[in-house]
PDB file of C-alpha atoms and ligand atoms in Angstrom:
ATOM      1  CA  MET W 277      -8.730  -6.055   7.602  1.00 93.00           C
ATOM      2  CA  PHE W 278      -6.972  -9.598   6.238  1.00 95.00           C
ATOM      3  CA  ALA W 279      -7.373  -9.958   2.648  1.00 96.00           C
ATOM      4  CA  VAL W 280      -6.561 -13.600   1.962  1.00 96.00           C
ATOM      5  CA  ILE W 281      -5.685 -14.697  -1.357  1.00 97.00           C
ATOM      6  CA  VAL W 282      -6.779 -18.155  -2.301  1.00 96.00           C
ATOM      7  CA  GLY W 283      -6.697 -20.179  -5.547  1.00 94.00           C
ATOM      8  CA  PRO W 284      -5.163 -22.860  -7.408  1.00 93.00           C
ATOM      9  CA  ALA W 285      -1.317 -22.837  -8.107  1.00 93.00           C
ATOM     10  CA  GLY W 286       0.207 -20.698 -10.764  1.00 95.00           C
ATOM     11  CA  VAL W 287      -2.973 -18.525 -11.197  1.00 97.00           C
ATOM     12  CA  GLY W 288      -0.767 -15.440  -9.974  1.00 97.00           C
ATOM     13  CA  LYS W 289      -1.915 -15.218  -6.398  1.00 97.00           C
ATOM     14  CA  THR W 290       1.634 -14.160  -5.190  1.00 97.00           C
ATOM     15  CA  SER W 291       2.026 -11.700  -7.864  1.00 97.00           C
ATOM     16  CA  VAL W 292      -1.561 -10.172  -7.068  1.00 98.00           C
ATOM     17  CA  ALA W 293      -0.716 -10.587  -3.446  1.00 98.00           C
ATOM     18  CA  LYS W 294       2.302  -8.211  -3.891  1.00 97.00           C
ATOM     19  CA  LYS W 295       0.477  -5.365  -5.973  1.00 97.00           C
ATOM     20  CA  LEU W 296      -2.250  -5.348  -3.436  1.00 98.00           C
ATOM     21  CA  ALA W 297       0.225  -4.968  -0.788  1.00 97.00           C
ATOM     22  CA  GLU W 298       1.244  -1.550  -2.188  1.00 97.00           C
ATOM     23  CA  TYR W 299      -1.927  -0.506  -0.061  1.00 96.00           C
ATOM     24  CA  GLY W 300      -0.524  -2.070   2.902  1.00 96.00           C
ATOM     25  CA  ILE W 301       1.392  -5.047   4.286  1.00 95.00           C
ATOM     26  CA  PHE W 302       2.149  -8.294   2.725  1.00 96.00           C
ATOM     27  CA  ILE W 303       2.258 -11.738   4.795  1.00 96.00           C
ATOM     28  CA  ASN W 304       3.632 -14.951   3.381  1.00 97.00           C
ATOM     29  CA  LEU W 305       1.553 -17.663   4.688  1.00 96.00           C
ATOM     30  CA  ASP W 306       2.874 -20.279   2.087  1.00 95.00           C
ATOM     31  CA  PRO W 307       5.575 -21.922   4.128  1.00 96.00           C
ATOM     32  CA  ALA W 308       6.902 -23.541   0.651  1.00 94.00           C
ATOM     33  CA  SER W 309       7.455 -20.145  -0.973  1.00 92.00           C
ATOM     34  CA  PRO W 310      10.621 -18.098  -0.051  1.00 91.00           C
ATOM     35  CA  THR W 311       9.640 -14.744  -1.126  1.00 91.00           C
ATOM     36  CA  LYS W 312      10.204 -11.067   0.287  1.00 93.00           C
ATOM     37  CA  ALA W 313       7.585 -10.484   2.893  1.00 95.00           C
ATOM     38  CA  ASP W 314       7.011  -7.965   5.405  1.00 95.00           C
ATOM     39  CA  VAL W 315       5.631 -10.864   7.777  1.00 94.00           C
ATOM     40  CA  ASP W 316       7.003 -14.356   6.705  1.00 96.00           C
ATOM     41  CA  ILE W 317       5.567 -17.876   7.958  1.00 96.00           C
ATOM     42  CA  ARG W 318       8.936 -19.154   7.025  1.00 96.00           C
ATOM     43  CA  ASN W 319      10.437 -17.571  10.195  1.00 96.00           C
ATOM     44  CA  TRP W 320       8.322 -20.652  11.906  1.00 96.00           C
ATOM     45  CA  VAL W 321       7.682 -23.232   9.554  1.00 97.00           C
ATOM     46  CA  LYS W 322       9.527 -24.171   6.303  1.00 97.00           C
ATOM     47  CA  THR W 323       7.783 -27.004   4.224  1.00 97.00           C
ATOM     48  CA  GLU W 324      11.357 -28.496   3.076  1.00 97.00           C
ATOM     49  CA  GLU W 325      12.228 -29.137   6.696  1.00 97.00           C
ATOM     50  CA  VAL W 326       8.748 -30.301   7.685  1.00 97.00           C
ATOM     51  CA  GLN W 327       9.391 -32.840   4.859  1.00 97.00           C
ATOM     52  CA  LYS W 328      12.711 -33.871   5.973  1.00 97.00           C
ATOM     53  CA  LYS W 329      11.689 -34.072   9.752  1.00 97.00           C
ATOM     54  CA  TYR W 330       8.555 -35.910   9.296  1.00 97.00           C
ATOM     55  CA  LYS W 331       9.892 -38.264   6.185  1.00 97.00           C
ATOM     56  CA  LEU W 332       7.051 -37.129   3.837  1.00 96.00           C
ATOM     57  CA  GLY W 333       6.292 -36.305   0.244  1.00 94.00           C
ATOM     58  CA  ILE W 334       5.891 -32.747  -0.881  1.00 91.00           C
ATOM     59  CA  ASN W 335       2.175 -32.884  -0.743  1.00 91.00           C
ATOM     60  CA  GLY W 336       2.219 -34.619   2.528  1.00 94.00           C
ATOM     61  CA  ALA W 337       4.814 -32.013   3.937  1.00 96.00           C
ATOM     62  CA  LEU W 338       2.602 -29.092   2.726  1.00 94.00           C
ATOM     63  CA  LEU W 339      -0.441 -30.363   4.616  1.00 94.00           C
ATOM     64  CA  LYS W 340       1.715 -31.074   7.630  1.00 95.00           C
ATOM     65  CA  SER W 341       3.127 -27.315   7.459  1.00 96.00           C
ATOM     66  CA  MET W 342      -0.371 -25.963   7.178  1.00 94.00           C
ATOM     67  CA  GLU W 343      -1.435 -28.003  10.179  1.00 94.00           C
ATOM     68  CA  LEU W 344       1.496 -26.443  12.273  1.00 95.00           C
ATOM     69  CA  VAL W 345       0.680 -23.051  10.644  1.00 94.00           C
ATOM     70  CA  ALA W 346      -2.835 -23.618  12.106  1.00 92.00           C
ATOM     71  CA  SER W 347      -1.332 -23.857  15.477  1.00 91.00           C
ATOM     72  CA  LEU W 348       0.559 -20.753  15.442  1.00 90.00           C
ATOM     73  CA  ASP W 349      -0.545 -16.932  15.992  1.00 85.00           C
ATOM     74  CA  ASP W 350       2.886 -15.408  16.595  1.00 84.00           C
ATOM     75  CA  TRP W 351       2.692 -14.150  12.958  1.00 86.00           C
ATOM     76  CA  ILE W 352      -0.778 -12.224  13.293  1.00 85.00           C
ATOM     77  CA  LEU W 353      -0.420  -8.647  13.425  1.00 76.00           C
ATOM     78  CA  GLU W 354      -2.945  -6.874  15.703  1.00 74.00           C
ATOM     79  CA  ASP W 355      -3.294  -3.464  13.893  1.00 77.00           C
ATOM     80  CA  LYS W 356      -6.695  -3.226  12.957  1.00 76.00           C
ATOM     81  CA  ASN W 357      -6.244  -0.267  10.734  1.00 78.00           C
ATOM     82  CA  GLU W 358      -3.743  -1.888   8.499  1.00 90.00           C
ATOM     83  CA  PHE W 359      -4.581  -3.735   5.228  1.00 95.00           C
ATOM     84  CA  LYS W 360      -3.142  -6.960   5.642  1.00 96.00           C
ATOM     85  CA  VAL W 361      -2.734  -9.131   2.393  1.00 97.00           C
ATOM     86  CA  VAL W 362      -2.104 -12.828   3.132  1.00 97.00           C
ATOM     87  CA  ASP W 363      -0.752 -14.863   0.530  1.00 97.00           C
ATOM     88  CA  THR W 364      -1.460 -18.676   0.839  1.00 96.00           C
ATOM     89  CA  PRO W 365      -0.399 -21.965  -0.939  1.00 95.00           C
ATOM     90  CA  GLY W 366      -2.071 -23.000  -4.222  1.00 93.00           C
ATOM     91  CA  GLN W 367      -3.036 -26.540  -2.734  1.00 90.00           C
ATOM     92  CA  LEU W 368      -6.629 -25.817  -2.637  1.00 89.00           C
ATOM     93  CA  GLU W 369      -7.430 -28.980  -0.317  1.00 90.00           C
ATOM     94  CA  ILE W 370      -5.999 -27.129   2.362  1.00 91.00           C
ATOM     95  CA  PHE W 371      -9.308 -24.962   2.357  1.00 91.00           C
ATOM     96  CA  LEU W 372     -11.674 -27.382   0.535  1.00 89.00           C
ATOM     97  CA  TYR W 373     -11.010 -30.733   1.991  1.00 89.00           C
ATOM     98  CA  HIS W 374      -9.151 -29.950   5.321  1.00 90.00           C
ATOM     99  CA  ASP W 375      -9.599 -27.934   8.334  1.00 91.00           C
ATOM    100  CA  TYR W 376      -6.148 -26.279   8.315  1.00 92.00           C
ATOM    101  CA  GLY W 377      -7.411 -23.348   6.145  1.00 92.00           C
ATOM    102  CA  LYS W 378     -10.539 -22.664   8.096  1.00 93.00           C
ATOM    103  CA  LYS W 379      -8.521 -22.660  11.185  1.00 93.00           C
ATOM    104  CA  VAL W 380      -6.141 -20.141   9.893  1.00 94.00           C
ATOM    105  CA  ILE W 381      -9.017 -18.050   8.730  1.00 93.00           C
ATOM    106  CA  GLU W 382     -10.639 -18.419  11.952  1.00 92.00           C
ATOM    107  CA  LYS W 383      -7.867 -17.085  13.924  1.00 91.00           C
ATOM    108  CA  MET W 384      -7.267 -14.160  11.715  1.00 92.00           C
ATOM    109  CA  ALA W 385     -11.014 -13.510  12.493  1.00 91.00           C
ATOM    110  CA  GLU W 386     -10.354 -13.489  15.981  1.00 90.00           C
ATOM    111  CA  HIS W 387      -8.289 -10.366  15.459  1.00 90.00           C
ATOM    112  CA  ASP W 388      -9.544  -8.411  12.632  1.00 91.00           C
ATOM    113  CA  ALA W 389     -12.215  -8.673   9.900  1.00 92.00           C
ATOM    114  CA  VAL W 390     -11.286 -11.309   6.857  1.00 93.00           C
ATOM    115  CA  ALA W 391     -12.261 -10.868   3.404  1.00 93.00           C
ATOM    116  CA  LEU W 392     -11.307 -13.533   0.934  1.00 94.00           C
ATOM    117  CA  LEU W 393      -9.927 -12.879  -2.783  1.00 95.00           C
ATOM    118  CA  PHE W 394     -10.409 -16.086  -4.882  1.00 94.00           C
ATOM    119  CA  VAL W 395      -7.902 -15.844  -8.066  1.00 96.00           C
ATOM    120  CA  VAL W 396      -8.428 -17.553 -11.152  1.00 95.00           C
ATOM    121  CA  ASP W 397      -6.399 -17.841 -14.373  1.00 96.00           C
ATOM    122  CA  ALA W 398      -8.345 -15.917 -17.233  1.00 96.00           C
ATOM    123  CA  ALA W 399      -6.898 -18.587 -19.801  1.00 95.00           C
ATOM    124  CA  GLU W 400      -8.875 -21.011 -17.758  1.00 91.00           C
ATOM    125  CA  ILE W 401     -12.248 -19.290 -18.527  1.00 89.00           C
ATOM    126  CA  GLN W 402     -12.688 -20.033 -22.388  1.00 85.00           C
ATOM    127  CA  THR W 403     -15.571 -21.811 -22.284  1.00 85.00           C
ATOM    128  CA  ILE W 404     -19.034 -21.484 -20.510  1.00 83.00           C
ATOM    129  CA  GLU W 405     -18.452 -24.887 -18.690  1.00 83.00           C
ATOM    130  CA  ASN W 406     -14.941 -23.605 -17.379  1.00 87.00           C
ATOM    131  CA  TYR W 407     -16.563 -20.593 -16.274  1.00 86.00           C
ATOM    132  CA  LEU W 408     -19.303 -22.424 -14.287  1.00 84.00           C
ATOM    133  CA  ALA W 409     -16.731 -24.635 -12.760  1.00 85.00           C
ATOM    134  CA  ILE W 410     -15.046 -21.706 -11.333  1.00 85.00           C
ATOM    135  CA  LEU W 411     -18.323 -20.284  -9.994  1.00 81.00           C
ATOM    136  CA  ALA W 412     -18.756 -23.760  -8.370  1.00 82.00           C
ATOM    137  CA  GLN W 413     -15.381 -23.717  -6.812  1.00 85.00           C
ATOM    138  CA  ASN W 414     -16.056 -20.100  -5.513  1.00 82.00           C
ATOM    139  CA  ALA W 415     -19.240 -21.255  -4.003  1.00 81.00           C
ATOM    140  CA  MET W 416     -17.555 -24.329  -2.360  1.00 85.00           C
ATOM    141  CA  ILE W 417     -14.728 -21.710  -0.655  1.00 86.00           C
ATOM    142  CA  ASN W 418     -17.559 -19.473   0.322  1.00 82.00           C
ATOM    143  CA  LEU W 419     -19.615 -22.419   1.822  1.00 83.00           C
ATOM    144  CA  LYS W 420     -16.428 -23.770   3.695  1.00 89.00           C
ATOM    145  CA  LEU W 421     -14.654 -20.814   4.994  1.00 89.00           C
ATOM    146  CA  MET W 422     -17.908 -18.775   5.607  1.00 86.00           C
ATOM    147  CA  ALA W 423     -15.967 -15.646   5.058  1.00 87.00           C
ATOM    148  CA  PRO W 424     -16.912 -12.759   2.314  1.00 86.00           C
ATOM    149  CA  CYS W 425     -15.498 -13.619  -0.791  1.00 87.00           C
ATOM    150  CA  VAL W 426     -14.268 -11.645  -4.234  1.00 90.00           C
ATOM    151  CA  THR W 427     -13.320 -13.441  -7.540  1.00 90.00           C
ATOM    152  CA  ALA W 428     -10.586 -11.949  -9.491  1.00 95.00           C
ATOM    153  CA  ILE W 429      -9.708 -13.413 -13.157  1.00 95.00           C
ATOM    154  CA  ASN W 430      -6.213 -12.676 -13.350  1.00 98.00           C
ATOM    155  CA  LYS W 431      -3.867 -12.626 -16.428  1.00 98.00           C
ATOM    156  CA  ILE W 432      -6.536 -10.544 -18.280  1.00 97.00           C
ATOM    157  CA  ASP W 433      -3.674  -9.168 -20.332  1.00 97.00           C
ATOM    158  CA  LEU W 434      -3.067 -12.349 -22.006  1.00 97.00           C
ATOM    159  CA  VAL W 435      -6.970 -13.187 -23.118  1.00 95.00           C
ATOM    160  CA  ASN W 436      -9.485 -11.732 -25.039  1.00 91.00           C
ATOM    161  CA  LYS W 437     -11.751  -9.924 -22.734  1.00 90.00           C
ATOM    162  CA  GLU W 438     -14.791  -9.705 -24.585  1.00 89.00           C
ATOM    163  CA  LYS W 439     -15.274 -13.390 -24.515  1.00 86.00           C
ATOM    164  CA  ILE W 440     -15.028 -13.464 -20.671  1.00 89.00           C
ATOM    165  CA  MET W 441     -17.159 -10.239 -20.564  1.00 88.00           C
ATOM    166  CA  GLU W 442     -19.930 -12.045 -22.124  1.00 86.00           C
ATOM    167  CA  PHE W 443     -20.202 -14.883 -19.656  1.00 85.00           C
ATOM    168  CA  LEU W 444     -20.276 -12.067 -16.871  1.00 83.00           C
ATOM    169  CA  ASP W 445     -23.388 -10.667 -18.550  1.00 83.00           C
ATOM    170  CA  ARG W 446     -26.286 -12.081 -16.531  1.00 80.00           C
ATOM    171  CA  LYS W 447     -28.605 -12.127 -19.716  1.00 84.00           C
ATOM    172  CA  ARG W 448     -25.913 -13.152 -22.416  1.00 83.00           C
ATOM    173  CA  LEU W 449     -25.064 -16.110 -19.621  1.00 79.00           C
ATOM    174  CA  GLU W 450     -28.671 -17.112 -19.793  1.00 80.00           C
ATOM    175  CA  GLU W 451     -28.733 -17.027 -23.765  1.00 82.00           C
ATOM    176  CA  LEU W 452     -25.661 -19.602 -23.999  1.00 79.00           C
ATOM    177  CA  LEU W 453     -27.111 -21.613 -20.977  1.00 77.00           C
ATOM    178  CA  GLU W 454     -30.344 -21.895 -23.220  1.00 78.00           C
ATOM    179  CA  LYS W 455     -28.318 -23.663 -25.847  1.00 72.00           C
ATOM    180  CA  GLY W 456     -26.994 -26.053 -23.441  1.00 66.00           C
ATOM    181  CA  ASP W 457     -27.718 -29.575 -22.261  1.00 59.00           C
ATOM    182  CA  ALA W 458     -29.624 -31.044 -19.285  1.00 53.00           C
ATOM    183  CA  LEU W 459     -27.202 -29.637 -16.845  1.00 70.00           C
ATOM    184  CA  GLN W 460     -28.386 -26.058 -17.743  1.00 72.00           C
ATOM    185  CA  SER W 461     -30.914 -26.010 -14.486  1.00 72.00           C
ATOM    186  CA  LEU W 462     -28.022 -26.947 -12.421  1.00 74.00           C
ATOM    187  CA  ALA W 463     -25.992 -24.233 -13.913  1.00 76.00           C
ATOM    188  CA  LYS W 464     -28.641 -21.710 -13.411  1.00 77.00           C
ATOM    189  CA  GLY W 465     -29.121 -22.692  -9.936  1.00 79.00           C
ATOM    190  CA  LEU W 466     -25.331 -22.074  -9.422  1.00 76.00           C
ATOM    191  CA  VAL W 467     -25.469 -18.681 -11.145  1.00 77.00           C
ATOM    192  CA  ASP W 468     -28.250 -17.923  -8.591  1.00 79.00           C
ATOM    193  CA  TYR W 469     -26.582 -19.284  -5.698  1.00 74.00           C
ATOM    194  CA  ILE W 470     -23.501 -17.311  -6.483  1.00 70.00           C
ATOM    195  CA  GLU W 471     -25.583 -13.972  -7.127  1.00 70.00           C
ATOM    196  CA  TYR W 472     -27.532 -14.767  -4.012  1.00 69.00           C
ATOM    197  CA  THR W 473     -24.319 -15.321  -1.783  1.00 64.00           C
ATOM    198  CA  SER W 474     -21.577 -12.901  -3.525  1.00 61.00           C
ATOM    199  CA  LEU W 475     -21.996  -9.164  -2.261  1.00 52.00           C
ATOM    200  CA  VAL W 476     -19.733  -7.968  -5.259  1.00 53.00           C
ATOM    201  CA  GLN W 477     -21.378 -10.189  -7.991  1.00 57.00           C
ATOM    202  CA  ARG W 478     -19.366  -9.919 -10.860  1.00 75.00           C
ATOM    203  CA  PRO W 479     -15.715 -11.421 -10.719  1.00 86.00           C
ATOM    204  CA  LEU W 480     -13.220  -8.736 -11.397  1.00 92.00           C
ATOM    205  CA  LEU W 481     -11.163  -8.705 -14.487  1.00 95.00           C
ATOM    206  CA  ILE W 482      -7.401  -8.058 -13.244  1.00 97.00           C
ATOM    207  CA  SER W 483      -3.782  -8.202 -14.283  1.00 98.00           C
ATOM    208  CA  ALA W 484      -1.036  -8.454 -11.827  1.00 98.00           C
ATOM    209  CA  LYS W 485       1.631  -7.779 -14.669  1.00 98.00           C
ATOM    210  CA  THR W 486      -0.078  -4.490 -15.982  1.00 98.00           C
ATOM    211  CA  GLY W 487      -1.822  -3.388 -12.646  1.00 97.00           C
ATOM    212  CA  GLU W 488      -5.269  -3.242 -14.200  1.00 97.00           C
ATOM    213  CA  GLY W 489      -8.267  -3.703 -11.794  1.00 97.00           C
ATOM    214  CA  ILE W 490      -6.047  -3.915  -8.662  1.00 98.00           C
ATOM    215  CA  TYR W 491      -7.383  -0.738  -7.239  1.00 97.00           C
ATOM    216  CA  ASP W 492     -10.799  -2.308  -7.979  1.00 95.00           C
ATOM    217  CA  VAL W 493     -10.060  -5.539  -5.972  1.00 96.00           C
ATOM    218  CA  TYR W 494      -8.806  -3.159  -3.146  1.00 96.00           C
ATOM    219  CA  SER W 495     -12.298  -1.556  -3.298  1.00 94.00           C
ATOM    220  CA  ALA W 496     -14.300  -4.551  -3.616  1.00 93.00           C
ATOM    221  CA  LEU W 497     -12.771  -6.013  -0.813  1.00 93.00           C
ATOM    222  CA  HIS W 498     -13.399  -3.332   1.613  1.00 91.00           C
ATOM    223  CA  GLU W 499     -16.977  -3.275   0.184  1.00 88.00           C
ATOM    224  CA  VAL W 500     -17.569  -6.819   1.161  1.00 80.00           C
ATOM    225  CA  HIS W 501     -15.908  -6.258   4.485  1.00 72.00           C
ATOM    226  CA  CYS W 502     -18.204  -3.232   5.414  1.00 67.00           C
ATOM    227  CA  SER W 503     -21.389  -4.970   3.863  1.00 61.00           C
ATOM    228  CA  CYS W 504     -20.584  -8.188   6.161  1.00 56.00           C
ATOM    229  CA  GLY W 505     -19.341  -6.341   9.288  1.00 46.00           C
ATOM    230  CA  ASP W 506     -16.506  -7.408  11.491  1.00 45.00           C
ATOM    231  CA  LEU W 507     -16.558 -10.912  11.550  1.00 44.00           C
ATOM    232  CA  SER W 508     -14.726 -11.327  14.701  1.00 40.00           C
TER     233      SER W 508
HETATM  234  N1  GDP Q  93       0.917 -12.016 -18.215  1.00 74.49           N
HETATM  235  C1  GDP Q  93       0.776 -12.303 -16.830  1.00 74.49           C
HETATM  236  N2  GDP Q  93       1.488 -12.988 -16.214  1.00 74.49           N
HETATM  237  C2  GDP Q  93       1.237 -13.162 -14.613  1.00 74.49           C
HETATM  238  C3  GDP Q  93       0.381 -12.440 -14.168  1.00 74.49           C
HETATM  239  N3  GDP Q  93       0.262 -12.565 -12.897  1.00 74.49           N
HETATM  240  C4  GDP Q  93       1.263 -13.587 -12.718  1.00 74.49           C
HETATM  241  N4  GDP Q  93       1.885 -13.972 -13.776  1.00 74.49           N
HETATM  242  C5  GDP Q  93       2.770 -14.870 -14.081  1.00 74.49           C
HETATM  243  O1  GDP Q  93       2.384 -16.233 -13.668  1.00 74.49           O
HETATM  244  C6  GDP Q  93       3.194 -17.183 -12.959  1.00 74.49           C
HETATM  245  C7  GDP Q  93       2.744 -17.530 -11.571  1.00 74.49           C
HETATM  246  O2  GDP Q  93       2.500 -16.353 -10.724  1.00 74.49           O
HETATM  247  P1  GDP Q  93       2.820 -16.529  -9.213  1.00 74.49           P
HETATM  248  O3  GDP Q  93       2.093 -15.085  -8.587  1.00 74.49           O
HETATM  249  O4  GDP Q  93       3.974 -17.085  -8.785  1.00 74.49           O
HETATM  250  O5  GDP Q  93       1.323 -17.486  -8.841  1.00 74.49           O
HETATM  251  P2  GDP Q  93       0.937 -18.301  -7.613  1.00 74.49           P
HETATM  252  O6  GDP Q  93       1.421 -19.761  -7.840  1.00 74.49           O
HETATM  253  O7  GDP Q  93      -0.680 -18.156  -7.549  1.00 74.49           O
HETATM  254  O8  GDP Q  93       1.447 -17.642  -6.574  1.00 74.49           O
HETATM  255  C8  GDP Q  93       4.546 -16.061 -12.955  1.00 74.49           C
HETATM  256  O9  GDP Q  93       5.454 -16.422 -13.847  1.00 74.49           O
HETATM  257  C9  GDP Q  93       3.978 -14.754 -13.041  1.00 74.49           C
HETATM  258  O10 GDP Q  93       5.078 -13.924 -13.501  1.00 74.49           O
HETATM  259  C10 GDP Q  93      -0.567 -11.536 -14.981  1.00 74.49           C
HETATM  260  O11 GDP Q  93      -1.475 -10.667 -14.411  1.00 74.49           O
HETATM  261  N5  GDP Q  93      -0.236 -11.532 -16.487  1.00 74.49           N
HETATM  262 MG1   MG Q  94       2.416 -18.122  -4.849  1.00 74.49          MG
END
């Protein structure tokens, strides 16, 4: 299967991908990130070269790079038995606003099953509003990419776990929402939507630094993949 790591910049995607790749192989699909990989998209597309060639700013160059990546399939490995961890750029608009990310995912799905891992930073989940905003992004990624998705809250080694655990407890979350404002029905609808669409319902608490929860992510990715069957 392809386990595709998506999420904002700096949340620890590459670190998580490398840890997960201890169970398989590491594919770097970030044309701006020089990193040691088993398969590296930079053999075909390098963002700094695209920037020069097309005279673009850094964001434009990244988008153009992903457009080029979406047209390639040289990097795709055929072996279905392999657990292939795919690291991606942190510019979420590639997946949410443009079709480049979706095209890349569709290309992978032609060859093997695809499961997504949405990685977020634990430091960003200190309030219920932020937690709900993360759920909303997760829902958008699910909708847009139409692939099963697991959410991982990374850098759990840096925060108070108890607080986040409160949000993950559905009953406690509802109690917290009761005290909220007019947005609570929207928020509840969102929680229902996520529970309805996510096969692994609770985000996993992990740390790429200590290794905590990495095996759980590996299992969860296989679980969603098995529940959804082969997408190809
Ligand atoms: N404390 C801690 N730092 C982490 C963890 N995961 C990543 N980092 C650090 O966060 C920074 C960004 O990580 P990186 O993997 O490059 O994030 P990316 O931009 O999402 O690929 C680096 O300095 C990492 O060492 C973690 O679980 N705990
Ligand atoms: Mg990275």
